[in-house]
XYZ file of C-alpha atoms in Angstrom:
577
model
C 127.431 93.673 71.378
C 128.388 96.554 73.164
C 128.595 96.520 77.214
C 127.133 99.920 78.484
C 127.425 98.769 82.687
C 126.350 96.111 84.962
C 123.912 96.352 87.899
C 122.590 94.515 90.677
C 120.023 91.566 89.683
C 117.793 93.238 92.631
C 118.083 96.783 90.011
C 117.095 95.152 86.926
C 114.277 93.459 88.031
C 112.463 96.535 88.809
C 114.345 99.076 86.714
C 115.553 96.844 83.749
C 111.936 96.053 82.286
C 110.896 95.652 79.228
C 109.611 99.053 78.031
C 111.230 100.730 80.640
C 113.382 104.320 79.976
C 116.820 103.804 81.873
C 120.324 105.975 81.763
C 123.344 104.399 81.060
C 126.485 106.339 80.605
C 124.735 109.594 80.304
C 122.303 108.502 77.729
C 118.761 107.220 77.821
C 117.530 103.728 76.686
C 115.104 101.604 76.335
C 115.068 97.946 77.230
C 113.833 95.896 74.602
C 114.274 92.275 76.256
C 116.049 90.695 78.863
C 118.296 88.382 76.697
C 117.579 84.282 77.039
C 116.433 84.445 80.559
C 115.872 81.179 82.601
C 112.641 79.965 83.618
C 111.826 79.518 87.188
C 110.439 76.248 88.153
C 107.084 77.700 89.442
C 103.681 76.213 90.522
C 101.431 77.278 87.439
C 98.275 76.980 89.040
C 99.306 79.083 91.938
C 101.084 81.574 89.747
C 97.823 82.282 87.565
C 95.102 82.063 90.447
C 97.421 84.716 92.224
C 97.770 86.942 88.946
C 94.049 87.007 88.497
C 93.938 88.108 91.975
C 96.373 90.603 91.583
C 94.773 92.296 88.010
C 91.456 91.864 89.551
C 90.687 95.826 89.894
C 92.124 96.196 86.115
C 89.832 93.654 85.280
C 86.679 94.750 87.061
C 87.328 98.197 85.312
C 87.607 96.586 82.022
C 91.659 98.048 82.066
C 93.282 94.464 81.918
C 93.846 94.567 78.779
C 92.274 90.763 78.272
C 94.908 89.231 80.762
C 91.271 88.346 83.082
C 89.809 86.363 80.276
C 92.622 85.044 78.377
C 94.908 83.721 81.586
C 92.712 80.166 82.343
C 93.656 78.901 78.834
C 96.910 80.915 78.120
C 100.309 79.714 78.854
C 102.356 81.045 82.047
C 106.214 81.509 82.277
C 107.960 83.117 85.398
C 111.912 83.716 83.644
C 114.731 85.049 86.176
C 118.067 87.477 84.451
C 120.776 85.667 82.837
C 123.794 87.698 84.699
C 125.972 86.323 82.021
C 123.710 87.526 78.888
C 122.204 90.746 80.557
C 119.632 93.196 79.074
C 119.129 94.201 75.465
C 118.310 98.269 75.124
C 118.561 100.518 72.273
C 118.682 104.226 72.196
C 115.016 105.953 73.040
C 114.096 108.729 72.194
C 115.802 109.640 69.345
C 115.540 112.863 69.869
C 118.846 114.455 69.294
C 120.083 117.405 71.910
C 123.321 119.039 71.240
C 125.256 118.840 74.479
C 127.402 122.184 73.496
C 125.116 124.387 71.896
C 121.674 122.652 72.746
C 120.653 122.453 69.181
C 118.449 119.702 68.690
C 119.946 117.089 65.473
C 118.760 115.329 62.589
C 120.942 112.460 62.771
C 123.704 110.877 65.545
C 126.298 110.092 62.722
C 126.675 113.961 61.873
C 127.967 116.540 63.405
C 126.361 119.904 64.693
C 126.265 123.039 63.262
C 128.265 123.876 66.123
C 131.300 121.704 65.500
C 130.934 119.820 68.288
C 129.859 116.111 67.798
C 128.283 115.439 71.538
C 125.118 114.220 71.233
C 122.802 113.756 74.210
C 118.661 112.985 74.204
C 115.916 115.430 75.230
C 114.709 113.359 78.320
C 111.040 113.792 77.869
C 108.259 111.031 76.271
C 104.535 111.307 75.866
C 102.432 109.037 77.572
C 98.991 108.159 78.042
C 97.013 105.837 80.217
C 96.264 102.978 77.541
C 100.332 102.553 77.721
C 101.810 104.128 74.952
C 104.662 106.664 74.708
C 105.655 108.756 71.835
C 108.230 110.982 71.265
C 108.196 114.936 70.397
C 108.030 116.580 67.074
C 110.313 119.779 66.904
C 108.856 121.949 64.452
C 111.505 123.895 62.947
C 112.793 127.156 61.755
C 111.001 127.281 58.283
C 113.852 130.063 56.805
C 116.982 128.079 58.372
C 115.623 124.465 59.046
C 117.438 124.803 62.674
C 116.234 124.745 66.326
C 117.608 124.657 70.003
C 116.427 124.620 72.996
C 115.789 126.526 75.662
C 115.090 124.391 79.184
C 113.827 126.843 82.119
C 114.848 125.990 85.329
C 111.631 124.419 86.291
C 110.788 120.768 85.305
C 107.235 120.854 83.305
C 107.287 120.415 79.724
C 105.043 123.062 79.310
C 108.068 125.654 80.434
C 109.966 124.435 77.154
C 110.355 126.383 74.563
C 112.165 126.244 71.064
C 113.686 128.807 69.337
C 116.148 129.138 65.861
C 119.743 129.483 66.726
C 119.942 132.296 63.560
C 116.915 134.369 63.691
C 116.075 133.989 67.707
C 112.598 132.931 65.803
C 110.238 130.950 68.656
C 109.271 127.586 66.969
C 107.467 126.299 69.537
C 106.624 126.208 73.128
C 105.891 122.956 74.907
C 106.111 119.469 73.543
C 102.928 119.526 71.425
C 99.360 120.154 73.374
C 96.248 117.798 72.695
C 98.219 115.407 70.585
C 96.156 112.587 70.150
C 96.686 108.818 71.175
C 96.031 106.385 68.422
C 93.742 104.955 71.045
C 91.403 107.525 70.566
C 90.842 108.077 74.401
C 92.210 111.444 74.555
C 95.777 112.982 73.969
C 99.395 112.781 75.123
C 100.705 114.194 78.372
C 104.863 115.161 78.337
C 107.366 114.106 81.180
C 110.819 113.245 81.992
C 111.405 110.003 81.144
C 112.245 108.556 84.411
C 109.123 110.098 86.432
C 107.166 107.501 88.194
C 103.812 108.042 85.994
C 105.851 107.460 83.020
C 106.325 103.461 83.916
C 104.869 102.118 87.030
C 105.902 98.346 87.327
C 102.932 96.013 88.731
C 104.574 92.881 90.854
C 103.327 90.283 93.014
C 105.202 88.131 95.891
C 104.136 84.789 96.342
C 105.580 82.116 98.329
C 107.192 79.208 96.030
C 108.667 76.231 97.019
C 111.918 75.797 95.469
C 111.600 71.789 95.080
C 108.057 70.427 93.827
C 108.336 67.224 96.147
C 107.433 69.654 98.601
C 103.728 70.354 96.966
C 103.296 66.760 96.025
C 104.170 65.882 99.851
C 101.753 68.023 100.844
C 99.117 66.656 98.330
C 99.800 62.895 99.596
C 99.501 64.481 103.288
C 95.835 65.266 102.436
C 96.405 68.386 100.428
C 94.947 71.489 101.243
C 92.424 69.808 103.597
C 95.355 69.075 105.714
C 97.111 72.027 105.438
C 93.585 74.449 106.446
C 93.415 72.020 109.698
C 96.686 72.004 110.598
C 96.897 76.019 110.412
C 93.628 76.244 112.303
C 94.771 73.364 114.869
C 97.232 76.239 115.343
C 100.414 74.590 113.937
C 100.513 72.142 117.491
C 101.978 69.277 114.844
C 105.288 70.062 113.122
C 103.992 69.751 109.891
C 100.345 68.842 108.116
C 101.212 65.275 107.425
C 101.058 64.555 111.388
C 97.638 66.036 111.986
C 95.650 63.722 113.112
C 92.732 63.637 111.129
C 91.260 61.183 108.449
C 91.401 61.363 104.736
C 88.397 62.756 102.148
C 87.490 60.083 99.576
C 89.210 62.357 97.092
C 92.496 62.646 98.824
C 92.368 59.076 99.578
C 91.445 58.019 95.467
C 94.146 60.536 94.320
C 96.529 58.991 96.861
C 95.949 55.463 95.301
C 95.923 56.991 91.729
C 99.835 58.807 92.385
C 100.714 55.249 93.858
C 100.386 53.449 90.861
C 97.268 51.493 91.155
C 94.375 51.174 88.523
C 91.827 54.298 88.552
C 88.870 51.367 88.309
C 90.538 49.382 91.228
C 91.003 52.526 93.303
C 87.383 53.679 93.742
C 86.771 50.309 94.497
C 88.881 50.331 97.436
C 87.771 54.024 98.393
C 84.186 53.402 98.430
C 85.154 50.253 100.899
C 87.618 52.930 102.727
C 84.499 54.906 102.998
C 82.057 51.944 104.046
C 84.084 50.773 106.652
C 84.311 54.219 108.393
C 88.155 54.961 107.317
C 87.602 58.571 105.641
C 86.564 61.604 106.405
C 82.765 62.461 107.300
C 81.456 66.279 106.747
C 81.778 68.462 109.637
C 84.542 65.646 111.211
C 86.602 68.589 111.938
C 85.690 72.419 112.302
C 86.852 73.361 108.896
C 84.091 71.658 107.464
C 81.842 74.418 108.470
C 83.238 76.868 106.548
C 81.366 77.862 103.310
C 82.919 76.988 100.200
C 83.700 80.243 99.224
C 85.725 80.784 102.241
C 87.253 77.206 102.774
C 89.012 77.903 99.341
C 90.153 81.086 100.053
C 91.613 79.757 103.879
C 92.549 76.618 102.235
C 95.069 78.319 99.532
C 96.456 81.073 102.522
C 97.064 77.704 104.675
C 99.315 76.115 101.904
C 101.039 78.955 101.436
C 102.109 78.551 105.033
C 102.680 74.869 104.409
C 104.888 75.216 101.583
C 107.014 78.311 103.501
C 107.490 75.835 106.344
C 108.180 72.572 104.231
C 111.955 72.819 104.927
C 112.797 74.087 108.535
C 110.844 75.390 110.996
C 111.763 76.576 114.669
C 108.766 77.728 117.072
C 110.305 79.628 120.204
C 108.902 76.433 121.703
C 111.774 74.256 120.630
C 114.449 76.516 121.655
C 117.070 74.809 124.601
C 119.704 76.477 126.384
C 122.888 74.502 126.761
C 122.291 72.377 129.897
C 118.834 72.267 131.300
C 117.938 74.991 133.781
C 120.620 77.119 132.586
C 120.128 80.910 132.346
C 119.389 81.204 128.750
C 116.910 77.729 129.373
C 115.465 80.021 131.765
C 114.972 82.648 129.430
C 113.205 80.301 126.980
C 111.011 79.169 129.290
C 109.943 81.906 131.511
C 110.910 85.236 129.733
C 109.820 83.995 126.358
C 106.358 82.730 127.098
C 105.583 85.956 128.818
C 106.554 88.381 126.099
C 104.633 86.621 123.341
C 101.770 86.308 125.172
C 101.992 90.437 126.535
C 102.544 91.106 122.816
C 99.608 89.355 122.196
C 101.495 86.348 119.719
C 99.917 83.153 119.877
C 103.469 81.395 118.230
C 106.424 82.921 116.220
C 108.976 80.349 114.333
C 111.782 80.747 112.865
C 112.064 79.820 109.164
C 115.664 79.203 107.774
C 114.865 79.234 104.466
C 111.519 80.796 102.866
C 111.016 80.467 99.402
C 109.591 84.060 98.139
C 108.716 84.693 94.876
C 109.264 88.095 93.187
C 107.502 88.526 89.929
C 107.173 91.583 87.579
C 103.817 91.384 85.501
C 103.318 94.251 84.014
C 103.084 98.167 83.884
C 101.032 101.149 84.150
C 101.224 104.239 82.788
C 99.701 107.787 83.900
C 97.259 107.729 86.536
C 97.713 104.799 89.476
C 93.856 104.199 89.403
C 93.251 100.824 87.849
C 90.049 102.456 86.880
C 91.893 105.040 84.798
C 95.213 103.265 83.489
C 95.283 100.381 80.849
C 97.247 97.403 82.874
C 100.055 96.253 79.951
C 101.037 92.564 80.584
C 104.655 90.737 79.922
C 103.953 88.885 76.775
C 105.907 85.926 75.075
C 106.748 86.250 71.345
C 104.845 82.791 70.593
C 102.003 84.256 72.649
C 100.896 83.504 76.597
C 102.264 85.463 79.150
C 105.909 85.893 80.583
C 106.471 87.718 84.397
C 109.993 88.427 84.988
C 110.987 87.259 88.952
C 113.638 86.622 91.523
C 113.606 83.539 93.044
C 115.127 84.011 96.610
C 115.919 81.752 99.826
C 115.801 83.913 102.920
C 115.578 83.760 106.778
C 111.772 84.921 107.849
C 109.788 84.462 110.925
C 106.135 83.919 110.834
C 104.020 85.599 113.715
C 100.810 84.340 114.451
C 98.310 86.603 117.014
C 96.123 85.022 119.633
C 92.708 84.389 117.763
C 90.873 84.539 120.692
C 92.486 88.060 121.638
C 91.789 89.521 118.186
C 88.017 88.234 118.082
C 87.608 90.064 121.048
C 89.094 92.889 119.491
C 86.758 92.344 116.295
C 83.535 92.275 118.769
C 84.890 95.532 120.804
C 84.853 97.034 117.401
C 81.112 96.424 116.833
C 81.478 93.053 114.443
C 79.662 90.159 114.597
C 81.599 86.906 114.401
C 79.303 83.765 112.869
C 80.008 81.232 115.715
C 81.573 83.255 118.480
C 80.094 83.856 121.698
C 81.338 86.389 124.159
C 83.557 84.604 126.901
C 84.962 81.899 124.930
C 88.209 80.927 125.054
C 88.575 78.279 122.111
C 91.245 78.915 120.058
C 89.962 76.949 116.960
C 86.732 78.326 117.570
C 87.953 82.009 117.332
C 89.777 81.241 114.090
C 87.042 79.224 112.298
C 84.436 81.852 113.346
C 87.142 84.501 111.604
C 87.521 82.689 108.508
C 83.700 82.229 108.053
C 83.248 86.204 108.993
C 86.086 88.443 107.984
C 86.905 88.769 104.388
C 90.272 91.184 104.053
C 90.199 93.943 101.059
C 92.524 93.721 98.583
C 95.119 97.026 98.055
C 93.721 98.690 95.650
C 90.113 98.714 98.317
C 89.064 102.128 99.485
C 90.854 102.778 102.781
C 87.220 104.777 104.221
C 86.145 101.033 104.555
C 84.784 100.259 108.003
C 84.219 96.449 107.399
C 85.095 93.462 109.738
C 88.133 92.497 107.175
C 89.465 96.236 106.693
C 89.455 96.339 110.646
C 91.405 92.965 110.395
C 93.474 93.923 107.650
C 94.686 97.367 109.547
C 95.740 95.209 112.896
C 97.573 92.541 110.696
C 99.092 95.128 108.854
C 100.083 97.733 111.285
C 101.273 95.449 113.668
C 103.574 93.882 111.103
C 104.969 97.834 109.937
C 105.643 98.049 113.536
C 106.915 94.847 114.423
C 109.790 95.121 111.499
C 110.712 98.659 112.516
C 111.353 96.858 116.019
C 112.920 94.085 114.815
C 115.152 96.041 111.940
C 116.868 97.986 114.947
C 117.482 94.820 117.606
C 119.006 92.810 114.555
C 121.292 95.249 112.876
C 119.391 94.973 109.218
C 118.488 97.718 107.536
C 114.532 98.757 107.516
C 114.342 98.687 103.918
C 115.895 95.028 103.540
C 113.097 93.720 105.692
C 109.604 92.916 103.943
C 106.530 91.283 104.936
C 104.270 88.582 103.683
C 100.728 89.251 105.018
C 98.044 86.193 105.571
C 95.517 88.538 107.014
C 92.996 85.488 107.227
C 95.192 83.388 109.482
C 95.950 86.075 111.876
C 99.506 85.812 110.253
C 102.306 87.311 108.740
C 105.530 86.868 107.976
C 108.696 89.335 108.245
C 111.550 88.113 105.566
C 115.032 89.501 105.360
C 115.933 90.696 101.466
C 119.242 88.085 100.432
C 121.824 91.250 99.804
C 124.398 90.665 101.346
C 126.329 87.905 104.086
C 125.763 90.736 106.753
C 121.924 90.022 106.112
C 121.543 86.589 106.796
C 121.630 85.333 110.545
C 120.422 88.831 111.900
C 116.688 87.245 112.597
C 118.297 84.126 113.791
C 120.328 86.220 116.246
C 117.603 87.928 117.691
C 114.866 84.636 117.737
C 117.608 82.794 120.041
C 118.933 85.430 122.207
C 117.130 88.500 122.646
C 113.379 88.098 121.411
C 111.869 88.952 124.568
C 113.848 92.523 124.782
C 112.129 93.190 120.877
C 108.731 92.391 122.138
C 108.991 94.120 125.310
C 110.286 97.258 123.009
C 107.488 96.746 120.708
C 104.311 96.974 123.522
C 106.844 99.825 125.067
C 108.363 102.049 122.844
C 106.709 105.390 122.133
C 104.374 104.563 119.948
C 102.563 108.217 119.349
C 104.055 109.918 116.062
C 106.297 112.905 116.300
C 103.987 114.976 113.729
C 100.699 114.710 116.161
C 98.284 115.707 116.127
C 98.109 115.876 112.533
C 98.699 112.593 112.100
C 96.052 111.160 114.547
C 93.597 113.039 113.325
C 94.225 112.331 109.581
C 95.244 108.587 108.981
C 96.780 107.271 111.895
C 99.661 106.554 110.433
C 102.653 108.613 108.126
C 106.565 107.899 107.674
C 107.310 109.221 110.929
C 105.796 106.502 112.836
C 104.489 103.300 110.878
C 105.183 103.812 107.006
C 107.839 101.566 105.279
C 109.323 102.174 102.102
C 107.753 100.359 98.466
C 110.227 97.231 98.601
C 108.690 96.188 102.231
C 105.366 96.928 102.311
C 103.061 95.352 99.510
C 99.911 97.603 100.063
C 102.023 100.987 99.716
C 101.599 102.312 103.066
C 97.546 101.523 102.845
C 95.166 100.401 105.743
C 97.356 101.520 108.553
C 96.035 102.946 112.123
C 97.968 102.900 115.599
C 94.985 103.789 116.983
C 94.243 99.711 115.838
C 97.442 98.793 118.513
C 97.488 101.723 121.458
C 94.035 103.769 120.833
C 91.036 103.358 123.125
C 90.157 99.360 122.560
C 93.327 98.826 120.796
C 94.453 95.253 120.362
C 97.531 95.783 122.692
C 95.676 97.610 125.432
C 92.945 94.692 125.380
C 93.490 91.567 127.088
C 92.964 87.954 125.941
């Protein structure tokens, strides 16, 4: 086995895929596997239900290549890189380019007419959308079976042309027009290996919690039940397990069940439990009201906060200067309060360690339209479906707006929220009234959508662009190493620092304890308007000179962003509660 280089476990798992075109040492490979990787300890269930979310426009478009239909009964693996054992490649395409005289080769083991024996690739592939590559055929000189190349200085294929070294005889120009796919679906189209339509990777971030007590915890708690009223409660407990609210009959049964006792003996005592007035009744607490589509949907986004909070959480509420009434107690108490409520936060913890998932599933080729480009899954060799990940640790905080503020700022914007009246200052209200009426678009939605969960989706999301640009220059970490989490539904997200480095971690934690107020009061302050308006308030709202992040933070790619949502005429932070 030959060692070509070593890179960062953060580079492979987005440039090291199987499939993928890299350049090592001046040549180009291929990656064929990642060798022996080590599974992740992952929450199945979660992992497919959030996969079939995340192929749903490939599947709707028939592009999924069967990943929709075959995931409920197929098996599921999420592997992480073996640093020790690396990445298999081999040597793609084998197209053989002279590096002295450009002459394009027969074979690597001989040497070239010239003399010289320095053989390079030429760096382009077909493609085409259904996901397969090819390579080009050189015709060549019929009288002196030779060729070379002759690259322009421009970088389509099309500029390309081929010539004999002897007679100056033009073989060919281009890499082959209208080739045709084996698909049938139309031909080839020629590139440079590393261009971004050549291999697009598809990922997903989820939130997984490193240690599975933490999900069966949560289960014995009351399970997601728990976990939807304890989010909508507005987090007052510290965790769902102290929320004071009864059992269902099912969580109660399954609680029995895990404990040990007979199934026969346990519905026994849960229809007694039930008798007696011990569980749960329908419509006991708001939740209930929700429709079952919607409960299921808020009920998964509510353990995903559960689970990123099952280790340590810190609300500003808990923090203490040294000795009570000190200045920094002061600060807490007073300055604090103020800022959050001015920035229109109804809570913002800490979390010391949130467990984020990173997992590759998958790539694209040719157009980015899922209606145009055939999704290619992971597979495993023995069949079912592999995603390559990163399982990482990290300091985050979660920020949660005022409900009551933003359905305000839903009504102001002409929606009508089931349950809300005008006036009302219920917080559990607001949020139930949200869940039941707002239902945020997915990415791949089209951003000319006026409904009341694209309006929702473009506050959550441009006030978390914003709020990491903020909080990127009062900690010291770089923008790019800061990424967010949205929960659109909740009114939440949460802003995570990328593990690279010591200098990383403790940045957040620096800020949430001794300068939060002075990021807040920056973020409602600072010059908001963008330094290419008008242009950019009259097109989008929003470009990389104000709001845009780059790819590795922001998982909608810059989509459904407006700061006319924050600072235009009814925006949410020129609006009061």
């Amino acid at each position: 086995m030959t060692i070509l280089g070593s890179r960062s476990g953060s580079q492979i798992l987005r440039t090291f895929l199987p499939e993928q075109t890299v350049d090592l040492r001046g040549d180009i490979y291929r990656v064929t596997e990642w060798s022996a990787p080590i599974p992740i300890e992952v929450d199945t269930e979660r992992v497919r239900w959030s996969l079939r979310r995340e192929i749903a426009a490939w599947t709707a478009n028939g592009k999924d290549s069967g990943v929709g239909a075959e995931l409920p009964g197929a098996s599921v693996e999420v592997v992480e890189l073996d640093e020790r054992r690396g990445v298999t490649v081999e040597r793609y395409p084998e197209i053989w380019l002279c590096r002295a005289c450009k002459r394009i080769g027969k074979s690597l083991n001989r040497k070239c007419k010239c003399g010289q024996h320095r053989w390079g690739q030429l760096h382009f592939v077909g493609i085409h959308d259904c996901g397969r590559t090819e390579v080009p055929y050189i015709r060549r000189c019929a009288v002196h079976d030779d060729v070379k190349v002759v690259i322009p200085k421009s970088a389509k294929a099309a500029d390309i042309a081929f010539v004999c070294p002897e007679c100056q005889t033009t073989t060919m120009n281009g890499l082959g027009f209208n080739r045709k796919c084996p698909c049938g679906d139309g031909a080839f189209r020629w590139n440079v290996h590393k261009a971004r339509t050549v291999y697009t990777p598809r990922s997903m971030v989820l939130i997984n919690p490193p240690r599975p007590e933490h999900r069966e915890n949560l289960k014995l708690a009351g399970g997601a039940r728990k976990a939807l009223a304890w989010v909508v409660d507005g987090l007052t407990a510290g965790r769902p397990a102290d929320v004071v609210a009864k059992q269902t009959k099912d969580e109660f049964l399954a609680k029995l069940i895990k404990d040990g006792m007979d199934e026969t003996f346990a519905k026994n005592m849960a229809d007694m439990a039930e008798q007696g007035g011990q569980l749960a009744k329908p419509g006991e607490h708001p939740v209930d009201s929700l429709s079952e589509a919607r409960r299921e949907e808020a009920e998964r986004a509510a353990v995903d906060i559960a689970m990123a909070l099952a280790e340590i959480r810190q609300p500003t509420t808990a923090l203490r200067g040294a000795s009570q009434g000190d200045q920094l107690d002061r600060r807490y108490g007073t300055a604090y309060p103020a800022a959050l409520t001015r920035a229109g936060i109804d809570g913002l913890d800490l979390v010391d360690k949130f467990p984020v998932l990173t997992a590759m599933y998958g790539f694209t080729r040719g157009d980015d339209n899922p209606a145009k480009c055939t999704l290619v899954p992971f597979r495993r060799r023995g069949g079912g479906y592999r995603l390559y990940g990163s399982m990482a640790e990290t300091e985050a905080y979660l920020v949660r707006l005022d409900p009551v503020r933003v359905a305000n700022w839903l009504t102001g914007h002409g929606h009508t929220l089931a349950g809300w009246s005008a006036g009302s200052t219920d917080p559990v209200e607001a949020r139930v009234a949200i869940l039941e009426s707002v239902t945020p678009p997915d990415k791949t939605a089209p951003q000319s959508d006026n409904s009341p969960g694209a309006d929702l989706l473009r506050l959550i999301h441009t006030y978390a662009h914003r709020f990491i640009r903020q909080t990127a220059a009062f900690s010291g970490i770089e923008r790019d190493a800061l990424s967010e989490y949205l929960v659109p539904g909740h009114l939440a997200f949460f802003v995570y620092a990328g593990a690279r480095g010591d200098f990383v971690l403790g940045g957040l934690q620096a800020v949430f304890e001794s300068n939060l107020d002075d990021l807040l009061k920056a973020f409602v302050d600072a010059e908001h308007r963008c330094p290419l308006d008008p242009g950019c308030s009259r097109g989008s709202g929003a470009c990389s000179a104000c709001v845009h992040l780059g790819e590795p933070s922001c998982r909608f790619f810059n989509r459904f962003l407006n700061r006319d949502a924050l600072f235009g005429p009814g925006g949410y932070l020129r609006i009061g509660s």
